[in-house]
Coordinates of C-alpha atoms in Angstrom, one line a residue:
M5 CA 0.3 0.0 0.0
P6 CA 1.0 3.7 -1.0
G7 CA 1.1 5.0 2.8
A8 CA 1.7 2.0 4.8
T9 CA 3.0 1.9 8.3
P10 CA 5.6 -0.3 10.0
P11 CA 4.6 -3.8 11.6
G12 CA 2.3 -3.7 14.6
T13 CA 5.2 -5.3 16.5
V14 CA 8.0 -2.6 15.4
I15 CA 5.3 0.3 16.3
A16 CA 4.7 -1.8 19.5
A17 CA 8.9 -1.5 20.6
F18 CA 8.8 2.0 19.6
G19 CA 6.0 2.6 22.2
V20 CA 7.8 0.6 25.0
L21 CA 10.7 2.8 24.2
T22 CA 9.2 5.8 24.0
V23 CA 7.5 5.3 27.3
G24 CA 10.5 3.8 29.0
F25 CA 12.6 6.9 27.8
H26 CA 9.9 9.4 29.7
L27 CA 9.5 7.3 32.8
Y28 CA 13.6 7.3 33.3
V29 CA 13.7 10.7 32.9
L30 CA 11.7 10.9 36.2
V31 CA 13.7 8.7 38.4
S32 CA 17.2 9.3 36.4
G33 CA 18.0 12.9 38.1
L34 CA 19.2 15.9 36.6
I35 CA 19.8 15.6 32.9
P36 CA 20.6 18.8 30.7
N37 CA 17.9 20.4 28.9
L38 CA 19.7 20.4 25.3
I39 CA 19.7 16.3 26.2
T40 CA 16.1 15.6 27.2
R41 CA 14.3 18.1 25.2
P42 CA 16.0 17.2 21.7
L43 CA 15.5 13.4 22.5
H44 CA 11.7 13.9 23.0
F45 CA 11.4 15.8 20.1
L46 CA 13.6 12.5 18.5
L47 CA 11.0 10.0 19.6
A48 CA 8.2 12.2 18.7
L49 CA 9.5 12.2 14.9
P50 CA 8.3 8.5 13.6
W51 CA 5.2 8.4 15.6
I52 CA 4.2 11.9 13.3
F53 CA 5.8 10.9 10.0
V54 CA 6.5 7.1 10.2
F55 CA 3.6 5.5 12.2
T56 CA 0.9 7.7 10.8
P57 CA -0.4 6.4 7.1
A58 CA 0.2 8.7 4.4
R59 CA -2.5 9.4 1.9
S60 CA 0.2 8.7 -0.9
R61 CA 3.3 6.9 -1.7
A62 CA 5.1 10.4 -1.9
G63 CA 3.8 11.6 1.4
A64 CA 4.9 8.5 3.0
I65 CA 8.6 9.0 1.5
A66 CA 8.9 12.3 2.4
G67 CA 7.6 11.1 5.8
W68 CA 10.7 9.0 6.2
I69 CA 13.2 11.8 4.5
A70 CA 11.7 14.4 7.1
C71 CA 11.7 11.9 10.1
A72 CA 15.8 11.2 8.9
L73 CA 16.5 14.6 9.1
G74 CA 14.4 15.5 12.2
T75 CA 16.8 12.7 14.0
L76 CA 19.6 13.8 12.6
G77 CA 19.4 17.7 13.9
A78 CA 17.9 16.7 17.0
G79 CA 21.0 14.2 17.3
Y80 CA 23.6 16.6 16.7
V81 CA 21.7 19.2 18.9
A82 CA 22.0 16.2 22.2
I83 CA 25.8 15.0 21.2
N84 CA 27.0 18.7 21.1
S85 CA 24.7 19.8 23.9
S86 CA 27.9 21.2 25.9
A87 CA 29.3 23.1 23.6
L88 CA 26.3 24.5 21.8
A89 CA 25.5 25.8 25.6
D90 CA 28.9 27.9 25.8
Q91 CA 27.7 29.3 22.4
Y92 CA 25.1 31.4 24.0
G93 CA 22.9 31.3 21.1
I94 CA 24.6 32.4 18.3
L95 CA 25.3 29.6 15.2
Y96 CA 28.7 29.4 14.0
G97 CA 29.3 27.9 10.1
P98 CA 27.6 26.6 7.7
L99 CA 26.4 23.3 9.3
Q100 CA 24.9 24.9 12.5
M101 CA 22.7 26.8 10.1
A102 CA 21.7 23.8 8.0
V103 CA 20.7 21.9 11.5
A104 CA 18.9 24.9 12.3
V105 CA 17.0 25.2 8.7
V106 CA 16.5 21.7 8.9
L107 CA 14.8 21.8 12.4
L108 CA 12.2 24.6 11.7
V109 CA 11.4 22.8 8.9
V110 CA 10.9 19.5 10.1
T111 CA 8.9 20.9 13.2
L112 CA 6.5 23.3 11.2
E113 CA 5.7 20.0 9.1
M114 CA 5.5 17.8 12.2
A115 CA 3.0 20.1 13.7
R116 CA 0.9 20.1 10.0
R117 CA 0.3 16.2 10.2
A118 CA 0.0 16.0 13.7
I119 CA -3.1 18.7 13.4
N120 CA -3.5 20.7 11.1
P121 CA -1.5 23.9 8.9
V122 CA -3.6 26.6 11.1
L123 CA -0.5 26.3 13.8
P124 CA 2.5 25.9 11.3
T125 CA 1.3 29.0 9.4
I126 CA 0.8 31.4 12.3
T127 CA 4.3 30.3 13.4
V128 CA 5.7 30.8 9.6
L129 CA 4.4 34.4 10.1
V130 CA 5.5 34.9 13.1
L131 CA 9.3 33.7 12.1
A132 CA 8.9 36.0 9.5
Y133 CA 8.3 38.9 12.1
G134 CA 11.1 38.0 13.7
I135 CA 13.4 38.2 10.6
F136 CA 11.6 41.2 8.4
G137 CA 10.0 43.2 11.8
H138 CA 12.9 45.7 11.4
L139 CA 11.1 46.7 8.1
V140 CA 7.4 47.5 9.9
P141 CA 7.3 50.5 10.6
G142 CA 5.8 52.3 13.8
T143 CA 5.4 51.0 17.3
F144 CA 5.1 47.3 15.9
G145 CA 8.8 47.5 14.5
H146 CA 11.9 46.0 16.2
D147 CA 15.8 46.4 16.0
R148 CA 17.3 44.2 13.1
F149 CA 18.5 40.6 14.5
A150 CA 21.5 38.9 12.9
L151 CA 20.4 35.5 11.4
D152 CA 22.7 33.5 13.0
S153 CA 21.6 35.1 16.5
F154 CA 17.9 34.9 15.6
L155 CA 17.9 31.0 14.2
G156 CA 20.5 30.5 17.4
D157 CA 18.2 31.6 19.9
L158 CA 15.3 28.8 18.5
V159 CA 17.7 26.1 18.2
I160 CA 20.6 25.7 20.1
S161 CA 19.4 27.7 23.4
E162 CA 16.7 26.8 25.9
S163 CA 14.5 29.1 24.2
G164 CA 12.3 28.4 21.2
L165 CA 12.7 24.5 20.2
W166 CA 13.7 23.7 23.5
S167 CA 12.0 25.9 25.5
E168 CA 10.1 25.5 29.1
L169 CA 7.0 24.0 26.9
T170 CA 9.2 21.6 25.8
G171 CA 10.3 20.6 28.6
L172 CA 6.8 20.6 30.0
S173 CA 5.6 18.3 27.3
A174 CA 8.6 15.8 28.4
E175 CA 8.6 15.7 31.9
T176 CA 5.4 16.5 32.7
I177 CA 2.6 16.0 30.3
A178 CA 4.0 12.9 29.0
P179 CA 3.9 10.9 32.2
F180 CA 0.3 11.9 32.9
L181 CA -0.5 11.0 28.8
I182 CA 1.3 7.8 29.6
L183 CA -1.2 7.6 33.0
G184 CA -4.2 7.7 30.8
A185 CA -3.3 5.6 28.4
F186 CA -2.2 2.6 30.6
I187 CA -5.8 3.4 32.1
S188 CA -7.6 3.4 29.1
A189 CA -6.4 0.0 27.7
G190 CA -7.9 -1.7 30.8
A191 CA -11.3 -2.1 31.9
A192 CA -11.9 1.6 33.6
G193 CA -13.9 2.8 30.6
T194 CA -16.3 0.0 31.5
G195 CA -16.2 1.0 34.7
F196 CA -16.9 4.7 34.2
M197 CA -19.7 3.7 32.3
S198 CA -21.3 0.9 35.1
L199 CA -21.0 3.6 37.3
A200 CA -22.4 6.6 35.5
T201 CA -25.4 4.4 34.3
Q202 CA -26.0 3.1 37.9
I203 CA -26.2 6.5 39.6
A204 CA -28.1 8.6 36.7
G205 CA -30.2 6.2 34.6
R206 CA -32.8 5.8 36.7
Y207 CA -33.5 10.2 36.8
R208 CA -35.4 11.8 33.9
A209 CA -33.7 11.8 30.5
G210 CA -31.2 9.3 32.7
A211 CA -29.3 8.1 29.2
A212 CA -28.7 12.0 28.5
K213 CA -27.5 12.2 32.2
V214 CA -25.2 8.8 32.1
A215 CA -23.6 10.7 29.0
V216 CA -22.9 13.9 30.9
L217 CA -21.6 11.9 34.1
S218 CA -19.4 9.3 32.2
S219 CA -17.5 12.3 30.0
A220 CA -16.5 13.5 33.3
L221 CA -15.4 10.4 34.5
Y222 CA -13.8 9.8 31.3
G223 CA -12.2 13.6 31.3
T224 CA -10.3 12.1 34.5
I225 CA -8.0 10.1 32.6
S226 CA -8.3 11.6 28.9
G227 CA -7.9 15.7 28.7
S228 CA -8.7 15.7 25.1
A229 CA -12.2 16.6 24.2
S230 CA -12.2 14.5 20.8
A231 CA -11.2 11.4 22.6
N232 CA -13.5 11.4 25.1
T233 CA -17.0 12.1 22.2
A234 CA -15.4 9.2 20.4
S235 CA -15.2 7.0 23.1
T236 CA -18.0 7.4 25.5
G237 CA -20.1 8.8 22.5
M238 CA -20.1 5.3 20.6
V239 CA -22.2 4.0 23.6
T240 CA -24.2 6.9 24.9
I241 CA -25.7 8.5 21.8
P242 CA -27.0 5.1 20.4
A243 CA -28.3 4.3 23.5
M244 CA -30.0 7.7 23.5
I245 CA -31.2 7.5 19.8
R246 CA -33.0 4.1 20.6
L247 CA -34.7 5.3 24.0
G248 CA -36.1 8.0 21.6
Y249 CA -34.3 11.0 22.1
P250 CA -34.0 13.6 19.1
P251 CA -30.8 12.6 17.2
S252 CA -29.5 16.1 17.3
L253 CA -30.2 16.4 21.1
A254 CA -28.3 13.2 21.6
A255 CA -25.3 14.1 19.9
A256 CA -25.3 17.7 21.6
T257 CA -25.7 16.2 25.0
E258 CA -22.2 14.0 24.3
A259 CA -20.6 16.9 22.6
V260 CA -21.0 19.3 25.2
A261 CA -20.4 16.7 28.1
S262 CA -17.2 15.7 26.4
T263 CA -15.9 18.8 26.2
G264 CA -15.3 19.2 29.9
G265 CA -12.8 16.6 29.9
Q266 CA -10.0 19.2 29.8
I267 CA -10.6 20.7 32.8
M268 CA -11.9 18.1 35.2
P269 CA -9.1 16.8 38.0
P270 CA -7.5 14.6 38.6
L271 CA -5.3 14.6 35.4
M272 CA -7.2 17.6 33.4
G273 CA -5.8 18.4 30.1
A274 CA -2.3 19.1 29.3
G275 CA -3.2 22.6 29.0
I276 CA -3.4 23.0 32.9
F277 CA -0.1 21.9 33.2
V278 CA 1.5 24.3 30.8
M279 CA -0.6 26.6 33.1
A280 CA 1.2 25.6 35.7
E281 CA 4.7 25.6 34.4
L282 CA 4.0 29.6 33.3
L283 CA 2.4 30.9 36.7
A284 CA 5.3 29.1 38.6
L285 CA 2.5 27.8 40.7
P286 CA 1.9 23.8 41.7
Y287 CA -0.2 21.5 39.4
T288 CA -2.3 20.9 42.6
S289 CA -2.8 24.6 43.3
I290 CA -4.6 24.7 40.0
M291 CA -6.4 21.5 40.0
V292 CA -8.3 22.5 43.6
A293 CA -8.7 26.3 42.2
A294 CA -10.3 25.1 39.5
T295 CA -12.2 22.4 40.7
P296 CA -15.4 23.9 41.4
A297 CA -15.8 25.8 38.1
A298 CA -15.0 21.8 36.7
L299 CA -18.1 20.6 38.5
L300 CA -19.9 23.6 37.6
F301 CA -19.3 22.9 34.2
F302 CA -20.8 19.5 34.1
V303 CA -23.9 20.6 36.6
T304 CA -24.7 22.8 34.1
A305 CA -24.6 20.3 31.1
W306 CA -26.9 18.3 33.4
V307 CA -29.3 20.9 34.5
G308 CA -29.6 21.9 30.5
V309 CA -30.3 18.4 29.5
H310 CA -33.3 18.2 32.5
Q311 CA -34.3 20.8 30.7
Y312 CA -34.5 19.1 27.7
A313 CA -36.0 16.0 29.5
L314 CA -39.3 18.2 30.6
R315 CA -39.9 20.0 26.9
F316 CA -39.2 15.7 25.3
N317 CA -41.1 14.2 27.7
L318 CA -37.7 11.9 27.9
H319 CA -38.3 9.1 31.0
G320 CA -35.2 7.5 32.9
M321 CA -33.9 4.2 31.9
A322 CA -35.3 0.8 33.0
P323 CA -34.4 -0.9 36.1
D324 CA -33.0 -3.9 33.9
E325 CA -31.4 -1.6 32.1
L326 CA -29.0 -0.6 35.1
P327 CA -25.7 -2.8 35.5
G328 CA -26.0 -3.3 39.3
W329 CA -23.9 -2.4 42.1
A330 CA -22.4 -5.8 41.8
R331 CA -20.8 -5.3 38.6
V332 CA -20.0 -1.3 39.5
M333 CA -18.0 -2.7 42.7
R334 CA -15.9 -5.2 40.3
T335 CA -15.0 -2.8 37.6
M336 CA -14.4 0.4 39.7
P337 CA -10.8 -0.4 41.1
F338 CA -9.8 -0.1 38.0
F339 CA -9.8 3.5 37.7
V340 CA -10.2 4.4 41.4
V341 CA -7.0 2.1 42.6
P342 CA -4.5 4.6 39.9
F343 CA -6.6 7.7 41.0
G344 CA -6.4 6.5 44.6
I345 CA -2.6 6.5 44.3
L346 CA -2.4 9.7 42.4
I347 CA -4.6 11.3 44.7
Y348 CA -2.7 10.4 48.2
V349 CA 0.8 11.0 46.5
L350 CA -0.2 14.5 45.2
G351 CA -1.7 15.4 48.2
W352 CA -0.2 13.8 51.4
T353 CA 3.6 13.4 50.1
R354 CA 6.2 15.4 48.9
F355 CA 6.6 13.9 45.5
T356 CA 6.4 15.8 42.6
A357 CA 3.2 15.4 40.3
P358 CA 4.9 13.3 37.2
Y359 CA 6.2 11.1 39.6
A360 CA 2.9 10.4 41.6
A361 CA 1.8 9.8 38.0
L362 CA 4.5 7.4 37.5
L363 CA 3.4 5.2 40.5
A364 CA 0.3 5.5 39.8
T365 CA 1.2 3.9 35.9
V366 CA 3.0 1.0 37.9
A367 CA -0.2 0.2 40.0
T368 CA -1.8 0.2 36.5
V369 CA 0.4 -2.1 34.9
F370 CA -0.9 -4.6 37.2
L371 CA -4.4 -3.7 36.9
L372 CA -3.9 -4.6 33.2
S373 CA -3.8 -8.5 34.2
C374 CA -7.0 -8.4 35.9
D375 CA -10.1 -9.2 34.3
T376 CA -13.7 -7.4 35.5
G377 CA -14.2 -10.6 37.4
G378 CA -11.0 -10.2 39.3
R379 CA -9.2 -12.9 38.0
I380 CA -5.8 -12.7 36.9
D381 CA -5.7 -13.1 32.9
L382 CA -2.5 -13.2 31.6
R383 CA -3.5 -14.1 27.9
H384 CA -4.6 -10.6 27.9
W385 CA -2.3 -8.9 29.4
A386 CA 0.3 -8.6 26.4
G387 CA -2.4 -7.3 24.0
R388 CA -3.4 -4.5 26.7
M389 CA 0.1 -3.4 27.1
K390 CA 0.8 -3.1 23.5
V391 CA -2.3 -1.1 23.2
A392 CA -1.2 1.0 26.4
V393 CA 2.2 1.7 25.0
I394 CA 1.1 2.6 21.4
D395 CA -1.5 5.0 22.6
S396 CA 1.1 6.8 24.7
G397 CA 3.4 7.0 22.0
R398 CA 0.7 8.2 19.8
Q399 CA -0.7 10.9 22.8
V400 CA 3.0 11.5 23.6
A401 CA 3.8 13.0 20.1
S402 CA 0.6 14.5 19.5
I403 CA 1.3 16.9 22.4
A404 CA 5.1 17.5 21.4
A405 CA 4.2 18.8 18.2
I406 CA 2.1 21.4 19.3
L407 CA 4.0 22.6 22.3
I408 CA 7.8 22.3 20.3
C409 CA 5.7 24.4 17.3
A410 CA 4.0 26.6 20.2
G411 CA 7.8 27.5 21.4
L412 CA 8.8 28.7 18.7
I413 CA 6.3 31.3 18.6
T414 CA 6.4 32.2 22.2
G415 CA 10.5 32.4 21.4
V416 CA 10.0 35.3 18.9
F417 CA 7.0 37.1 21.0
N418 CA 9.9 37.0 24.1
K419 CA 12.8 38.3 21.5
T420 CA 10.9 41.4 19.7
G421 CA 8.6 42.2 22.4
L422 CA 5.5 41.4 20.1
G423 CA 3.4 40.2 23.2
V424 CA 3.6 43.7 24.9
K425 CA 2.8 45.2 21.7
I426 CA -0.5 43.7 21.7
T427 CA -0.9 44.3 25.1
S428 CA -1.1 47.8 24.7
L429 CA -3.3 47.6 21.5
I430 CA -6.1 45.8 23.5
L431 CA -5.6 48.1 26.5
S432 CA -6.3 50.8 23.8
A433 CA -9.1 48.9 22.2
S434 CA -11.0 48.5 25.2
S435 CA -10.8 52.2 26.3
G436 CA -9.6 50.6 30.1
N437 CA -12.7 49.2 30.5
M438 CA -12.2 45.6 32.2
W439 CA -15.2 44.0 30.4
F440 CA -14.9 44.8 27.0
A441 CA -11.6 43.8 27.4
L442 CA -12.8 40.5 28.7
A443 CA -15.2 40.1 25.5
L444 CA -12.1 40.8 23.1
T445 CA -10.0 38.2 24.9
A446 CA -12.8 35.6 25.0
L447 CA -13.6 36.2 21.5
A448 CA -9.7 36.0 20.6
S449 CA -9.8 32.9 22.2
L450 CA -12.4 31.1 20.5
L451 CA -11.5 32.3 17.1
L452 CA -7.6 31.0 17.8
G453 CA -9.1 27.7 19.4
M454 CA -11.5 26.8 16.4
E455 CA -8.6 26.3 14.3
L456 CA -5.6 25.2 16.8
P457 CA -5.8 22.4 19.6
T458 CA -7.0 23.8 23.4
T459 CA -3.6 23.9 24.5
A460 CA -2.1 26.1 21.3
A461 CA -5.0 28.6 21.3
Y462 CA -4.4 28.8 25.4
V463 CA -0.3 29.6 24.8
I464 CA -1.2 31.9 22.0
C465 CA -3.8 34.0 23.4
I466 CA -2.1 34.3 27.2
A467 CA 0.9 35.5 25.3
V468 CA -0.9 38.3 23.6
A469 CA -3.7 39.2 26.4
G470 CA -2.4 37.9 29.7
D471 CA -0.7 41.0 30.5
A472 CA -3.8 42.9 29.5
L473 CA -5.9 41.5 31.7
Q474 CA -3.8 41.1 34.7
S475 CA -3.4 45.6 34.2
F476 CA -6.7 45.9 35.4
G477 CA -6.2 44.0 39.0
I478 CA -7.0 40.6 37.6
A479 CA -5.0 37.9 39.6
P480 CA -2.5 36.0 37.1
L481 CA -4.7 32.5 37.9
Y482 CA -8.1 34.1 36.9
A483 CA -6.9 35.5 33.4
H484 CA -4.9 32.1 32.8
L485 CA -8.1 30.1 33.5
F486 CA -10.3 32.4 31.8
V487 CA -8.6 32.0 28.3
F488 CA -7.8 28.6 28.6
W489 CA -11.9 28.1 29.3
Y490 CA -12.8 29.9 25.8
A491 CA -10.0 27.7 24.3
L492 CA -12.1 25.0 25.4
L493 CA -15.4 26.1 24.3
C494 CA -14.3 26.3 20.9
T495 CA -15.3 22.6 20.8
I496 CA -19.1 23.4 20.5
T497 CA -18.8 26.9 18.8
P498 CA -20.1 26.9 15.0
P499 CA -18.6 27.0 12.2
V500 CA -15.7 24.7 13.5
C501 CA -16.7 22.8 16.0
G502 CA -14.7 19.4 16.2
N503 CA -16.9 17.6 19.1
V504 CA -20.0 18.6 17.7
F505 CA -18.8 17.0 14.0
I506 CA -18.0 13.8 15.9
A507 CA -20.9 13.8 17.3
A508 CA -23.2 14.1 15.1
G509 CA -21.0 11.4 12.7
I510 CA -22.0 8.9 15.6
A511 CA -25.5 10.3 15.4
R512 CA -25.8 9.9 11.2
T513 CA -27.7 13.3 11.7
P514 CA -27.1 16.9 10.3
W515 CA -24.3 18.7 12.4
L516 CA -25.9 22.3 12.1
P517 CA -29.1 21.1 14.4
V518 CA -26.4 19.4 17.0
A519 CA -24.5 22.6 17.0
G520 CA -27.8 24.7 17.8
R521 CA -28.7 22.5 21.0
A522 CA -24.8 22.0 21.6
M523 CA -25.2 26.4 22.2
M524 CA -28.4 25.6 23.9
L525 CA -27.3 23.3 26.5
G526 CA -24.1 25.1 26.9
I527 CA -24.6 28.4 27.1
G528 CA -24.2 28.9 30.8
L529 CA -20.5 27.7 30.0
F530 CA -19.8 31.0 28.1
I531 CA -21.1 33.0 31.1
L532 CA -19.2 30.7 33.7
P533 CA -15.7 32.5 33.2
L534 CA -17.3 35.6 33.5
G535 CA -19.0 34.1 36.8
F536 CA -15.5 33.4 38.5
I537 CA -14.3 37.0 37.0
A538 CA -17.2 38.7 38.8
N539 CA -16.8 36.1 42.0
P540 CA -13.4 36.0 42.6
W541 CA -13.5 33.8 45.8
M542 CA -15.0 30.9 43.5
L543 CA -11.6 29.8 42.6
K544 CA -10.0 30.4 46.5
F545 CA -11.0 27.0 47.8
A546 CA -8.1 26.2 49.1
T547 CA -7.9 29.3 51.2
S548 CA -11.7 30.2 52.0
P549 CA -13.7 27.1 51.6
W550 CA -16.9 28.6 52.8
L551 CA -16.7 31.7 50.5
A552 CA -15.7 29.4 47.8
L553 CA -18.5 27.5 48.2
F554 CA -20.9 30.2 48.8
A555 CA -19.6 32.0 45.1
T556 CA -19.9 28.8 43.5
L557 CA -23.6 28.0 44.7
K558 CA -24.4 31.9 43.7
V559 CA -22.9 31.0 40.2
G560 CA -24.3 28.0 39.9
S561 CA -28.1 29.4 40.7
G562 CA -27.7 31.6 38.0
L563 CA -26.5 29.5 35.4
W564 CA -29.6 27.0 36.4
L565 CA -31.8 29.7 36.0
V566 CA -30.1 30.9 32.2
S567 CA -31.0 27.2 31.4
V568 CA -34.5 27.6 32.5
G569 CA -35.2 30.3 30.9
L570 CA -33.5 29.4 27.6
I571 CA -34.4 25.8 27.4
R572 CA -37.5 25.2 29.4
P573 CA -40.9 24.9 28.3
M574 CA -43.0 27.9 29.4
R575 CA -46.9 28.9 29.6
R576 CA -46.7 32.5 30.1
N577 CA -43.6 34.0 27.4
W578 CA -43.2 36.9 29.7
L579 CA -41.6 35.1 32.1
R580 CA -38.5 33.9 30.3
P581 CA -37.0 37.1 30.1
L582 CA -37.6 37.5 34.1
V583 CA -36.1 34.4 34.9
L584 CA -33.0 35.4 32.7
I585 CA -32.3 38.4 34.1
A586 CA -32.5 36.8 37.9
G587 CA -30.1 34.5 36.6
L588 CA -27.5 37.1 35.4
A589 CA -28.1 39.0 38.6
A590 CA -27.2 35.8 40.5
I591 CA -24.0 35.6 38.5
F592 CA -23.2 39.0 38.5
V593 CA -24.8 41.0 40.9
D594 CA -22.4 42.5 44.1
A595 CA -19.2 41.2 42.2
Y596 CA -16.4 42.1 44.3
Q597 CA -14.0 45.0 43.7
W598 CA -11.0 43.3 42.0
G599 CA -8.7 46.0 42.9
A600 CA -8.9 45.1 46.6
Q601 CA -9.9 41.9 46.6
S602 CA -8.6 39.6 44.0
G603 CA -5.1 39.1 45.0
G604 CA -4.3 35.7 46.5
F605 CA -3.1 34.0 44.2

């Protein structure tokens, strides 16, 4: 076949190498960044260029060539790391210039193949600005940079390709991706679905509420909204349609619920680890702070589903369709054990978050040898391990492609001061009004998120808008979560709404009605970030739990009223605007004054 990939055993063997390297880095002590980060890049190359089927023979050949060139370039940096560190970001000679160009081109092509052309296109424009920006007149111009210095900063120093984003991908995100892949390879999915069905199936619109709860649970092991939709949706969407749900509602429910997986503790999405690095905060601090908002995400989806249940008279599932608590108890250990280890190590020991993921992964390896009846089943253990290491490699490579490419953008921003200039532009456009600045930032996050993965959209948008928001007195954590939240919601925002397309495909229904109902179900989600800006105590659960609980209940009641006003059938239509006004008032009235009370992070 023109785009054939290597045999499965070869891919699995490379998966073992990929997993082994990233776990070894955690326990090996200090290794120079100019060794670990290029090797992380090198290990990602085959997953993108060789192990992913190409559309044509020419594409496959080009993939092999790009993989070989990238391997040589990254290998050169790793082998000569000590000498390159002494060059202070200056390239010497034609060989190093050629290595720099090769690595940049391979990185751009890797990002294009891993996601889509948008991120590398933005990166090319930013690189062009860095090289030719001295020709730009006015405020947005900058001093001319020598090419050997400009490219050297991006390729042989710890910025650009080997920036903190790449280090984060290799040393923090990768262990959690590996843990999630190993948990998914076992019976955890069965456990999630059984628990969700047993808890939520009996209620009105039980099948839809199962979708919400199962997506929330699946989100704890996968920060990918699309993977969440595809996996849980294959079960929940046909079940809802079989019970008489409109196909567009069934698909919309799953699309909205799966979107929240990237902010659902304890694993959350890759963007949260990036946030922890940028804010210099422990991952656990962000996890605790974001938990109320994450729970409100799924409560809002649940409430919206309930309003549709009243409109369409949707009933719960029959008792014989529930799995029973015996089956739930048999399948729960597959996710309770690794999560228990993870939470214990994060909360009650001094080990780092990646090391906690390592310990939980070790426990999961043993769980893969058990079946749902608790019996040891070594016949299937090897097969599950093969799935786990292959999925781990693919996920690690995908995030690496995004963050390494994004590192080029932030590297140019730092060198040219472009982020500061755009911040000034935002402040000028908002005329000093915080809420207008928030609206501009939310719009920018949504637009970037439509064509970029959530993590990439968040990194770019926070680089250009973060300082502007903080200049209004908004605490850094709030600004970062605000941007990340809207970058996340692009998955259900037309016209480019990935989750909606996936769910509509499973439901075999046109995507536009699905998008409309997803927006209606998730309308409160677009208001929620403004809610924690207006009620800053909501994110201070660690220091002021009672005030955080009060703020969460206040915002949650407002979101409930908004869903009721928009979705629930009413005999008296004049009540609808009153309910909506009451909901918005519950969210925004008596907001705290940011200048005096928004600190603490």
